[in-house]
mmCIF file of C-alpha atoms and ligand atoms in Angstrom:
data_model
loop_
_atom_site.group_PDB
_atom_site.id
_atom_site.type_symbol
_atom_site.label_atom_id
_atom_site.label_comp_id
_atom_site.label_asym_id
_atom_site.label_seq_id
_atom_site.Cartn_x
_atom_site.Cartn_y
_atom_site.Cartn_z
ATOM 1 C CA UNK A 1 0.000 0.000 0.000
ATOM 2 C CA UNK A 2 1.196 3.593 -0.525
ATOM 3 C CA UNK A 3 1.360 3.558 3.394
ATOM 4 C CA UNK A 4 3.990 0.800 3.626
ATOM 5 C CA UNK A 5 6.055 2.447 0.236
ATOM 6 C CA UNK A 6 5.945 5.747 2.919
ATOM 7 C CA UNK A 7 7.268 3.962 5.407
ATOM 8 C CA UNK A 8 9.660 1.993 3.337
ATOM 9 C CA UNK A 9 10.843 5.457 1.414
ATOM 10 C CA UNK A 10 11.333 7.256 4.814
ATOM 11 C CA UNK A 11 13.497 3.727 6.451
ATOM 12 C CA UNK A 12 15.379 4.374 3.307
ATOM 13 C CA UNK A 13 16.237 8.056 3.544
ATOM 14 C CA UNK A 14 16.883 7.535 7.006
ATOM 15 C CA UNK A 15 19.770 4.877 6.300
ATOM 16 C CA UNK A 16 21.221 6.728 3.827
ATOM 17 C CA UNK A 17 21.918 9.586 6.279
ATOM 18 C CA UNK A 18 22.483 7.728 8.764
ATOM 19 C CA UNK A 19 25.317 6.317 6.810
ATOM 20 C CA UNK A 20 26.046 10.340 5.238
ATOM 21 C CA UNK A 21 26.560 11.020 8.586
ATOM 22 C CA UNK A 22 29.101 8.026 10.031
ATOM 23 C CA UNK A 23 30.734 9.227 6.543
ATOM 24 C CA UNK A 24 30.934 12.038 7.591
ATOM 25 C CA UNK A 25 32.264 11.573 11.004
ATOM 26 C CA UNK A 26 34.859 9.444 9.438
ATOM 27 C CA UNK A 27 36.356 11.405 7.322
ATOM 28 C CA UNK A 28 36.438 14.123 9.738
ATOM 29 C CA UNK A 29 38.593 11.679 12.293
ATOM 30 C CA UNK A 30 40.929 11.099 9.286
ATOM 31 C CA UNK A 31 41.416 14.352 8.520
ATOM 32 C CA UNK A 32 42.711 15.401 12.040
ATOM 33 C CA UNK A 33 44.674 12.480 11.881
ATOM 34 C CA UNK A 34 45.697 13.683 8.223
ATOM 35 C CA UNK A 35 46.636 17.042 10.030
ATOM 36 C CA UNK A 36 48.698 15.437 12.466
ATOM 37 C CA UNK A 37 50.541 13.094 10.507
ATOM 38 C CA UNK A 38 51.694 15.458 7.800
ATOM 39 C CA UNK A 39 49.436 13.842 5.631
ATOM 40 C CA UNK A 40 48.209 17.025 3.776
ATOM 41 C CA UNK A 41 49.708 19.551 0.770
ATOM 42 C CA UNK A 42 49.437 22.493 -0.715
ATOM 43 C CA UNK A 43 48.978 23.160 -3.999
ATOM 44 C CA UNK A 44 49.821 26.648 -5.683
ATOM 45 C CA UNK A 45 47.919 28.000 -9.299
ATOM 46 C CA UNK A 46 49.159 31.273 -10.910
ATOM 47 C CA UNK A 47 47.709 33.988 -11.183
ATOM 48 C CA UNK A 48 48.275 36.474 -13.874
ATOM 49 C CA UNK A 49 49.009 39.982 -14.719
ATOM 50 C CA UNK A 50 47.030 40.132 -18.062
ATOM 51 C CA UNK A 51 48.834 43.319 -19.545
ATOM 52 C CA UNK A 52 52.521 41.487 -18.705
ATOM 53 C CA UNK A 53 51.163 37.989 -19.445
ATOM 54 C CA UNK A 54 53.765 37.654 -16.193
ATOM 55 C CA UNK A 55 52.456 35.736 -13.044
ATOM 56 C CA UNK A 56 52.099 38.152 -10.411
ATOM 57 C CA UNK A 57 51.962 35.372 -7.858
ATOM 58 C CA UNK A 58 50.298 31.888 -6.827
ATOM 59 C CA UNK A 59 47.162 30.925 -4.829
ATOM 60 C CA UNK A 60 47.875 28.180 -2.048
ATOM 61 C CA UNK A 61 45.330 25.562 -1.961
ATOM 62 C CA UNK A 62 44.766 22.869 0.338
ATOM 63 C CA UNK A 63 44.955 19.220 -0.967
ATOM 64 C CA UNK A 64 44.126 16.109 0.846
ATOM 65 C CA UNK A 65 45.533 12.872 -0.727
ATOM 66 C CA UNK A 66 43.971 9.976 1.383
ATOM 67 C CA UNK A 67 45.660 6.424 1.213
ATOM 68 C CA UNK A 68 42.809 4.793 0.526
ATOM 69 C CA UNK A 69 40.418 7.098 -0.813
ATOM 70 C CA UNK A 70 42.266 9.365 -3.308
ATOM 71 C CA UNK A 71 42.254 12.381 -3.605
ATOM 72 C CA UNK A 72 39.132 14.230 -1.858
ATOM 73 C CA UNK A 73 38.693 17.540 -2.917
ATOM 74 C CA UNK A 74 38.154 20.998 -0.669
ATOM 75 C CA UNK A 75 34.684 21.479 -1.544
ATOM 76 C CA UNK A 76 34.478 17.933 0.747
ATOM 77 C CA UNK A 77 37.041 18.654 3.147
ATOM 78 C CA UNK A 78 36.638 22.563 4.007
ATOM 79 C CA UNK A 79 33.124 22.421 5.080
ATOM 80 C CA UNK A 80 34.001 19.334 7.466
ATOM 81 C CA UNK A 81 37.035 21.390 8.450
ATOM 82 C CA UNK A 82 34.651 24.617 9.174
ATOM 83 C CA UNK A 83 32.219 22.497 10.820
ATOM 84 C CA UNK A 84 34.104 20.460 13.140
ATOM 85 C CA UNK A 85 36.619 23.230 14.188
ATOM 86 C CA UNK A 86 39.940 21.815 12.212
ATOM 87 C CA UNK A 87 40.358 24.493 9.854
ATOM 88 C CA UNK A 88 41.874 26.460 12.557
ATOM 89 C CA UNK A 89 44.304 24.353 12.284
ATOM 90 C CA UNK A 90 44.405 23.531 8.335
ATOM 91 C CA UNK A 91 44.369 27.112 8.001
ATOM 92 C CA UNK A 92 47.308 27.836 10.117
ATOM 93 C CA UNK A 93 49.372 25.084 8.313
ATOM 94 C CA UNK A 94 48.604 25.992 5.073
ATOM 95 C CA UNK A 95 49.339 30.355 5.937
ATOM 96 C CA UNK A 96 52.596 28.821 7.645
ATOM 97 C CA UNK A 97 53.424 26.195 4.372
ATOM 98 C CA UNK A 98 52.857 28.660 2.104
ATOM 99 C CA UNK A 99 54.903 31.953 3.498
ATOM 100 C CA UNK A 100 57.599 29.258 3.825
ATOM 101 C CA UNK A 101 57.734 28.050 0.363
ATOM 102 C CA UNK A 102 56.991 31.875 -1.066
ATOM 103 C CA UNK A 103 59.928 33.211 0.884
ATOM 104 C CA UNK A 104 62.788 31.745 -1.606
ATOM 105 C CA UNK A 105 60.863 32.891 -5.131
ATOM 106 C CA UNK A 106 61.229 36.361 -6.412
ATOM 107 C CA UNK A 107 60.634 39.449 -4.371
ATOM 108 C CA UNK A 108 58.269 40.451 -6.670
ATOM 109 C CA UNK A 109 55.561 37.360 -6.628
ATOM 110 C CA UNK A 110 53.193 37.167 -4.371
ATOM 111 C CA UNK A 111 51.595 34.589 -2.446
ATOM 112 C CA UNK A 112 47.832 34.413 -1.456
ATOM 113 C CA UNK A 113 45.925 32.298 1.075
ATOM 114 C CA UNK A 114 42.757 31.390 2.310
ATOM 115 C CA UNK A 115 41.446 32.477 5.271
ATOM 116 C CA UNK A 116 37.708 30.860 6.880
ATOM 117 C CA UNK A 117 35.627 33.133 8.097
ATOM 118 C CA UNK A 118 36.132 31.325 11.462
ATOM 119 C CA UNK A 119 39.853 32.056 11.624
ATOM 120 C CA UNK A 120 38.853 35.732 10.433
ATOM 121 C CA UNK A 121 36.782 35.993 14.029
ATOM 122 C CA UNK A 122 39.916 34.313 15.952
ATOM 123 C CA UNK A 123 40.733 37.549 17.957
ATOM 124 C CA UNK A 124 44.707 35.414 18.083
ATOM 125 C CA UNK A 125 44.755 35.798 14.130
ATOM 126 C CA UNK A 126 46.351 39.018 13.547
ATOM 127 C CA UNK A 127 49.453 37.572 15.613
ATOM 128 C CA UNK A 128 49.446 34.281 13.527
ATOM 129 C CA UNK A 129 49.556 36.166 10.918
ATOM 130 C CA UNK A 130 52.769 38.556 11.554
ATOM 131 C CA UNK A 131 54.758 35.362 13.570
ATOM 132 C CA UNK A 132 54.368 33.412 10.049
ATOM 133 C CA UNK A 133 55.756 36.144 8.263
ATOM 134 C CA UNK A 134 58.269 36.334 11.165
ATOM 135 C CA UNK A 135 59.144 32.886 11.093
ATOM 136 C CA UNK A 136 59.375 32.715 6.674
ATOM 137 C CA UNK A 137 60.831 35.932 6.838
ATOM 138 C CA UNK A 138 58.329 36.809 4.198
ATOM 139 C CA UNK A 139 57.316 40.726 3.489
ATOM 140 C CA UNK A 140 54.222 41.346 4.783
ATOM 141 C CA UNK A 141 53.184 42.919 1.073
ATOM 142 C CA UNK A 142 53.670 39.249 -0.615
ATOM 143 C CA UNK A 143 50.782 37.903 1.289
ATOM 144 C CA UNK A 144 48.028 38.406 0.344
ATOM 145 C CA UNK A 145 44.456 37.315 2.637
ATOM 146 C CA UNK A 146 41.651 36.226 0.664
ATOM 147 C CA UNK A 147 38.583 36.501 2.573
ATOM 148 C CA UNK A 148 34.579 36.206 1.475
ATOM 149 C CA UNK A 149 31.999 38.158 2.257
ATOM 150 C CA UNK A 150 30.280 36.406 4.687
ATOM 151 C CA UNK A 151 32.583 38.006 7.255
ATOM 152 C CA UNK A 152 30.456 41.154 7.145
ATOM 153 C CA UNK A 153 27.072 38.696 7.726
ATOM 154 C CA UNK A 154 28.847 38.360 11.594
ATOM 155 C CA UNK A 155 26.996 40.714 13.590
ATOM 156 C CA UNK A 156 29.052 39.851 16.690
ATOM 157 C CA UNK A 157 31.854 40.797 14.454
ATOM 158 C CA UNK A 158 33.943 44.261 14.108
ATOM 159 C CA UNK A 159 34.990 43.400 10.801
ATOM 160 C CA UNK A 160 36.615 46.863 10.226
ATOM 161 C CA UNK A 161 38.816 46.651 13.362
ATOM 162 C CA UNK A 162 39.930 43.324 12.062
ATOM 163 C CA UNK A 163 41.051 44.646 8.297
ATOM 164 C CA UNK A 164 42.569 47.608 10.073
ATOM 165 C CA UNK A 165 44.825 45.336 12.311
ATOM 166 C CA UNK A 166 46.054 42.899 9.288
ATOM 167 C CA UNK A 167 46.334 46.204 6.678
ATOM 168 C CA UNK A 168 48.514 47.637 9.807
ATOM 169 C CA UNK A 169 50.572 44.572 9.436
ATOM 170 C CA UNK A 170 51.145 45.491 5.759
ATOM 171 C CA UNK A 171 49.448 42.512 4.051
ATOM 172 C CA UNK A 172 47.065 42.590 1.068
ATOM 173 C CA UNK A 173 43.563 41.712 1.186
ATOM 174 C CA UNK A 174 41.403 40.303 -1.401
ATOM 175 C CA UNK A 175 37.709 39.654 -1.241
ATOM 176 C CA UNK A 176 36.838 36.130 -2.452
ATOM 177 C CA UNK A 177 34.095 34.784 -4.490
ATOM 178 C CA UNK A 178 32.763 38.282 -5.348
ATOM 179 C CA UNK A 179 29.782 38.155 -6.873
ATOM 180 C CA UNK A 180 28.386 34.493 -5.592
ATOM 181 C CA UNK A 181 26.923 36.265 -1.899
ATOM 182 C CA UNK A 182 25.254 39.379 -0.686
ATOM 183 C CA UNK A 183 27.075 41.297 -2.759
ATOM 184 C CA UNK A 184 26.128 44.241 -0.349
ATOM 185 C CA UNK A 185 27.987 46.804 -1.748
ATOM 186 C CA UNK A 186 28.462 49.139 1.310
ATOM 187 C CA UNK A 187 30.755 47.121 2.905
ATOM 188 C CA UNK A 188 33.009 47.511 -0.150
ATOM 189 C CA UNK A 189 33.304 51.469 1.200
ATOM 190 C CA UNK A 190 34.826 50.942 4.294
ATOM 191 C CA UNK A 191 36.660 47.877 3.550
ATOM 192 C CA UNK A 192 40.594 48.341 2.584
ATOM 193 C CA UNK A 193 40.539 45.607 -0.020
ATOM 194 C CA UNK A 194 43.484 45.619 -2.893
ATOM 195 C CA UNK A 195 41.691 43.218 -4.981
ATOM 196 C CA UNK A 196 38.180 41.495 -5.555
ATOM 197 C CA UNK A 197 38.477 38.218 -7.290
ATOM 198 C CA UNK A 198 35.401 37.888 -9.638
ATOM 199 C CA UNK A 199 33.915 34.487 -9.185
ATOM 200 C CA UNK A 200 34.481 31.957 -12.081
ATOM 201 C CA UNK A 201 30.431 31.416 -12.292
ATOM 202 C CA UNK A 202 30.484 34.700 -14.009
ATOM 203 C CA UNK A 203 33.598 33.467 -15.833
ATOM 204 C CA UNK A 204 33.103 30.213 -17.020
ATOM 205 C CA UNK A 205 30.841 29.969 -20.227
ATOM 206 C CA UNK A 206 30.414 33.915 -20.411
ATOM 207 C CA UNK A 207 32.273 34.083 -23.774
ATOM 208 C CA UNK A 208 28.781 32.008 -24.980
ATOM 209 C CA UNK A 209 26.659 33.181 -22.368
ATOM 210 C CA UNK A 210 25.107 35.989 -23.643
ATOM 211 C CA UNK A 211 25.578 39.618 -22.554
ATOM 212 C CA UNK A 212 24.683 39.404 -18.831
ATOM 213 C CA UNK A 213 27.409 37.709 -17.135
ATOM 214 C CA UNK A 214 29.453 40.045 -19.380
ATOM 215 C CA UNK A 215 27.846 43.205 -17.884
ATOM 216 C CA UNK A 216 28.631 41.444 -14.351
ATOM 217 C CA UNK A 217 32.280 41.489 -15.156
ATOM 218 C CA UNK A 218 32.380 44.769 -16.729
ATOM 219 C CA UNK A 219 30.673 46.222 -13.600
ATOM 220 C CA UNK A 220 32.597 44.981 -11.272
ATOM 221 C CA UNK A 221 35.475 45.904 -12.798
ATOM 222 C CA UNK A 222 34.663 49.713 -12.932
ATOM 223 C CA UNK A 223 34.047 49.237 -9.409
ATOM 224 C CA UNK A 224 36.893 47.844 -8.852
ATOM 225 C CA UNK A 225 38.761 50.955 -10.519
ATOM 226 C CA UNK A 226 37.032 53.563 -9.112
ATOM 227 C CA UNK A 227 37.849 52.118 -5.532
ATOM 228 C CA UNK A 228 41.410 51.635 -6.774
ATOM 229 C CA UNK A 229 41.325 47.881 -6.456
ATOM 230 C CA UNK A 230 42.850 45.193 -8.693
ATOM 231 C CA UNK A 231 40.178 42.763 -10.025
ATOM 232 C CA UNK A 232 41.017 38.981 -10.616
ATOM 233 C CA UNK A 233 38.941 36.673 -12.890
ATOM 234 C CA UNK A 234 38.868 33.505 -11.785
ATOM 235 C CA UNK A 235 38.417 29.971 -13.514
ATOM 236 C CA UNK A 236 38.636 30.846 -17.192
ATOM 237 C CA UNK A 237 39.434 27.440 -19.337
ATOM 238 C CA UNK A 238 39.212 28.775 -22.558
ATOM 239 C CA UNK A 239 40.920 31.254 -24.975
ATOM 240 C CA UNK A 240 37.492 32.791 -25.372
ATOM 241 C CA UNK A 241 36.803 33.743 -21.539
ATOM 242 C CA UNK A 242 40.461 35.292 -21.845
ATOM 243 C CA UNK A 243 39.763 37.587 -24.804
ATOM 244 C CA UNK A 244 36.705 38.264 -22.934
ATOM 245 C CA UNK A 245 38.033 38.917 -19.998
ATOM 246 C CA UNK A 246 40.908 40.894 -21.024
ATOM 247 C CA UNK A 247 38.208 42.723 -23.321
ATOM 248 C CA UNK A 248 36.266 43.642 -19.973
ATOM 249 C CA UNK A 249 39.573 45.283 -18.518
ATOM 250 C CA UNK A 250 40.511 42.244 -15.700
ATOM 251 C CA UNK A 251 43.848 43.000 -14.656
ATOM 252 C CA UNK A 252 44.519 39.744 -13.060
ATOM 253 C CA UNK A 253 43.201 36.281 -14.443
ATOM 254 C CA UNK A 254 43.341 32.516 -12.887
ATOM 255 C CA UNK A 255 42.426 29.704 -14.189
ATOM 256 C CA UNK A 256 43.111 26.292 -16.341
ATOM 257 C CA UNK A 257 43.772 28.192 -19.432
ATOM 258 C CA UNK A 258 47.359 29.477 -17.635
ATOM 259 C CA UNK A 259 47.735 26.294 -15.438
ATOM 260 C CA UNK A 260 46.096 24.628 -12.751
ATOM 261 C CA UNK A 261 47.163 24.320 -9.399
ATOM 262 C CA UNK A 262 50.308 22.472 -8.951
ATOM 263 C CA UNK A 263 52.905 21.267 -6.137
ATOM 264 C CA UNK A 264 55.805 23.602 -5.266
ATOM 265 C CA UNK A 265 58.493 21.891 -7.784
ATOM 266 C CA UNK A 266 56.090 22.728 -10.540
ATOM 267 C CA UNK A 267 55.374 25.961 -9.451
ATOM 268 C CA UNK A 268 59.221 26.831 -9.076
ATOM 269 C CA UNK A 269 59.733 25.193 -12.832
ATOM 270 C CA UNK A 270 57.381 28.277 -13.624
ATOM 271 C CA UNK A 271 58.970 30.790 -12.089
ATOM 272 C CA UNK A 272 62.665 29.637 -13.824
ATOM 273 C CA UNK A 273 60.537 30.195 -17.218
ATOM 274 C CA UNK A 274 62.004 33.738 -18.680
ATOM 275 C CA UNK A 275 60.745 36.544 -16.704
ATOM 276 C CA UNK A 276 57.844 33.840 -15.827
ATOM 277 C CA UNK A 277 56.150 34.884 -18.779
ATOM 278 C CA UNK A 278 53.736 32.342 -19.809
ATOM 279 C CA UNK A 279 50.945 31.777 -22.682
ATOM 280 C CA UNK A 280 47.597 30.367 -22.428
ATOM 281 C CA UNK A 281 47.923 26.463 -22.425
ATOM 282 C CA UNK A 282 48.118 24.899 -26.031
ATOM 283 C CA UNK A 283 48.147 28.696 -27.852
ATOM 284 C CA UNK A 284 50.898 30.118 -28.930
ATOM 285 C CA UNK A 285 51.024 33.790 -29.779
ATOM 286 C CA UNK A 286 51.986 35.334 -32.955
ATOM 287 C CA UNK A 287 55.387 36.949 -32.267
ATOM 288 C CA UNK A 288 56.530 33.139 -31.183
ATOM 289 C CA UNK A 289 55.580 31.208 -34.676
HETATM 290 P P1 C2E B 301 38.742 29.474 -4.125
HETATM 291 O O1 C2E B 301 39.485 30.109 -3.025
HETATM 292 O O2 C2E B 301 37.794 30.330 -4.884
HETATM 293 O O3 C2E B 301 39.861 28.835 -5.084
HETATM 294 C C1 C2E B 301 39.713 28.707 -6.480
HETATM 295 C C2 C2E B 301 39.216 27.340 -6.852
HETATM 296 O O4 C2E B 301 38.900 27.341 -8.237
HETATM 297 C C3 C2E B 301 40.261 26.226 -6.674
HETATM 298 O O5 C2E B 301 39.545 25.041 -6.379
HETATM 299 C C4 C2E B 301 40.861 26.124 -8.071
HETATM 300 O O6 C2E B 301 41.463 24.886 -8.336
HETATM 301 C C5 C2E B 301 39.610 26.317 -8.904
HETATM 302 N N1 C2E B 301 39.901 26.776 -10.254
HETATM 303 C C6 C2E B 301 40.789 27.724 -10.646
HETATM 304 N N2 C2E B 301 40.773 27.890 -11.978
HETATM 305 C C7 C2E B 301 39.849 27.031 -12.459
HETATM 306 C C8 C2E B 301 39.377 26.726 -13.792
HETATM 307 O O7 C2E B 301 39.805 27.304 -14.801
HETATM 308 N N3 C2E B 301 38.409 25.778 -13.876
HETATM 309 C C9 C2E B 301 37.912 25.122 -12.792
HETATM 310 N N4 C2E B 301 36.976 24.201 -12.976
HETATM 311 N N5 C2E B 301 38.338 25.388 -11.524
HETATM 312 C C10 C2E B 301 39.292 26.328 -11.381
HETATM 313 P P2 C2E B 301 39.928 24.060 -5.183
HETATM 314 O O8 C2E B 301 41.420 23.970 -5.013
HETATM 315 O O9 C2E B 301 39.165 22.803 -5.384
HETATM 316 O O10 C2E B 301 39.369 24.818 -3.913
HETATM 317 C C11 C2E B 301 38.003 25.061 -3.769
HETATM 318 C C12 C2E B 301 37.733 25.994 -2.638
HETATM 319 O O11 C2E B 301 38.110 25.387 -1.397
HETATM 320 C C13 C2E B 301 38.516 27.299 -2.706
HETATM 321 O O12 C2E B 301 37.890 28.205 -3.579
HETATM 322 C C14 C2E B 301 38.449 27.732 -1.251
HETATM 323 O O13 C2E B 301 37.206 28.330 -0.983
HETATM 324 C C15 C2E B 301 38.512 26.400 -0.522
HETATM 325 N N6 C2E B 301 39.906 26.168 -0.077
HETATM 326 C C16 C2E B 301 40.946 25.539 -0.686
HETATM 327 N N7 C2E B 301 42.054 25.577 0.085
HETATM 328 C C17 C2E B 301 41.707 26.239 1.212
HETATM 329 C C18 C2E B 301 42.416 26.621 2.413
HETATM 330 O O14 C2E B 301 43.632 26.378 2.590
HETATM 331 N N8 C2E B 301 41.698 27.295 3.369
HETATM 332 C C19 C2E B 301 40.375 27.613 3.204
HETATM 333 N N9 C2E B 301 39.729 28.286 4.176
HETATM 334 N N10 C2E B 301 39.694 27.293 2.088
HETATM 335 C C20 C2E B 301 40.354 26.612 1.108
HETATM 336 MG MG1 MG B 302 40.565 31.785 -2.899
HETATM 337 MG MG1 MG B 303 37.413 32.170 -5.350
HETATM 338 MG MG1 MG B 304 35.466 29.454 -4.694
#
């Protein structure tokens, strides 16, 4: 009867997160364990100065290879990380890895980092912040902080005291993911940002998209200018969102079209490239044929 198919639908949703959940819990016990054991990486992707076609410096992202599992991506790990507490401590490692590893390559590239909104609110951050740079004996102005909007959604938060502290330090800030939020644009007044990193939905596929996601980018980027910020597109694959993006004035672009992320030999193999100018993957230009 449809009453026993209920019954027998809602024993089966129940399983399943009943096993989502030991999942779940599993993977978050391996991941502390991960975290202890040196059992995690960082990866680093260029990003690009479009008018140089120079990288300007590299994003550090975390990356989890599991021994039995394989590789498990951030858009798994990170929210287990935020929800159980551990990114405090991912984060940390991965600000300490990466000012490390940033410190030998040329003055002029920078390094950016990830920062959760929970490690944002950690009144201790400021001073984790300036001892890694102390302990790398990186320049404050290399690092850059990229941080998303939902910092300002923190009521209980005095976000402006916090960006005054780290800009007093001397590092960059970038706000992540622009676009995908609020998108509250008073904040953007107030807020000492050097760079907003347009978010690759409004990237990806806009070459074919039609005009909107066009008129996105283009917007943002006269924002962006007129508050004397940099602008960075992220996640364009193809030759076309590059035109398009250098068409819509981007100064910065990262994505697969210039090279995914990659471990720190690879990333050094760039750098030794001349001037560490580089081309879009699999096009050359003119001047090179
Ligand atoms: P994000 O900070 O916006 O980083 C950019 C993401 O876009 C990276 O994904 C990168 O690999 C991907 N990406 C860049 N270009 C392209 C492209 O052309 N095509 C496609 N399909 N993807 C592209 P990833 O490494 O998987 O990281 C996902 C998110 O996880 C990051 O987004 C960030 O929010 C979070 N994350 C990664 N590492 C950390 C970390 O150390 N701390 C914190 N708090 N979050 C992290
Ligand atoms: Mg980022
Ligand atoms: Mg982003
Ligand atoms: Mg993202």
């Amino acid at each position: 009867s449809a009453k026993e198919n209920g019954r027998g639908i809602w024993k089966f949703y129940s399983e399943d997160m009943h096993k989502v959940a030991h999942e779940r819990r599993a993977l978050e016990g391996e991941l502390r364990a991960a975290l202890q054991a040196g059992g995690m990486s960082v990866a680093y992707q260029p990003v690009i100065n479009v008018a140089t076609e120079t990288i300007s410096g590299f994003e550090a992202l975390a990356r989890w290879q599991h021994p039995q599992r394989g590789a498990i991506s951030p858009s798994v790990f990170v929210p287990i990380a935020e929800e159980s507490g551990l990114i405090m401590q991912l984060g940390e490692w991965v600000l300490r890895t990466a000012c490390a590893d940033a410190a030998a390559w040329p003055g002029q590239v920078r390094i950016a980092v990830n920062v959760s909104p929970m490690q944002f609110a950690d009144p201790a951050f400021p001073a984790i912040v300036l001892n890694a740079l102390a302990q790398s004996g990186l320049a404050p102005e290399r690092l850059e902080l990229e941080i998303t909007e939902s910092v300002f959604l923190d009521d209980k938060l005095d976000a402006a005291r916090i960006f005054e502290r780290l800009k007093g330090i001397g590092v960059r800030l970038a706000l992540d993911d622009f676009g995908t939020g609020y998108s509250a644009l008073g904040y953007l007044r107030t807020a000492p940002f050097d760079k907003i990193k347009i978010d690759q939905s409004f990237v990806r596929g806009a070459a074919h998209s039609g005009s909107a996601n066009s008129a996105i980018i283009r917007s943002i980027v006269s924002l962006a200018e007129a508050l004397n910020m940099e602008t960075t597109a992220e996640g364009a694959e193809t030759i076309d969102e590059l035109e398009l993006i250098r068409s819509l004035g981007c100064s910065h672009v990262q994505g697969y079209i210039y090279g995914k992320p990659v471990c720190l030999v690879e990333a050094n193999e760039r750098l030794a490239g001349v001037d560490s100018h580089v081309e879009p993957i699999g096009h050359k230009h003119s001047r090179d044929i």
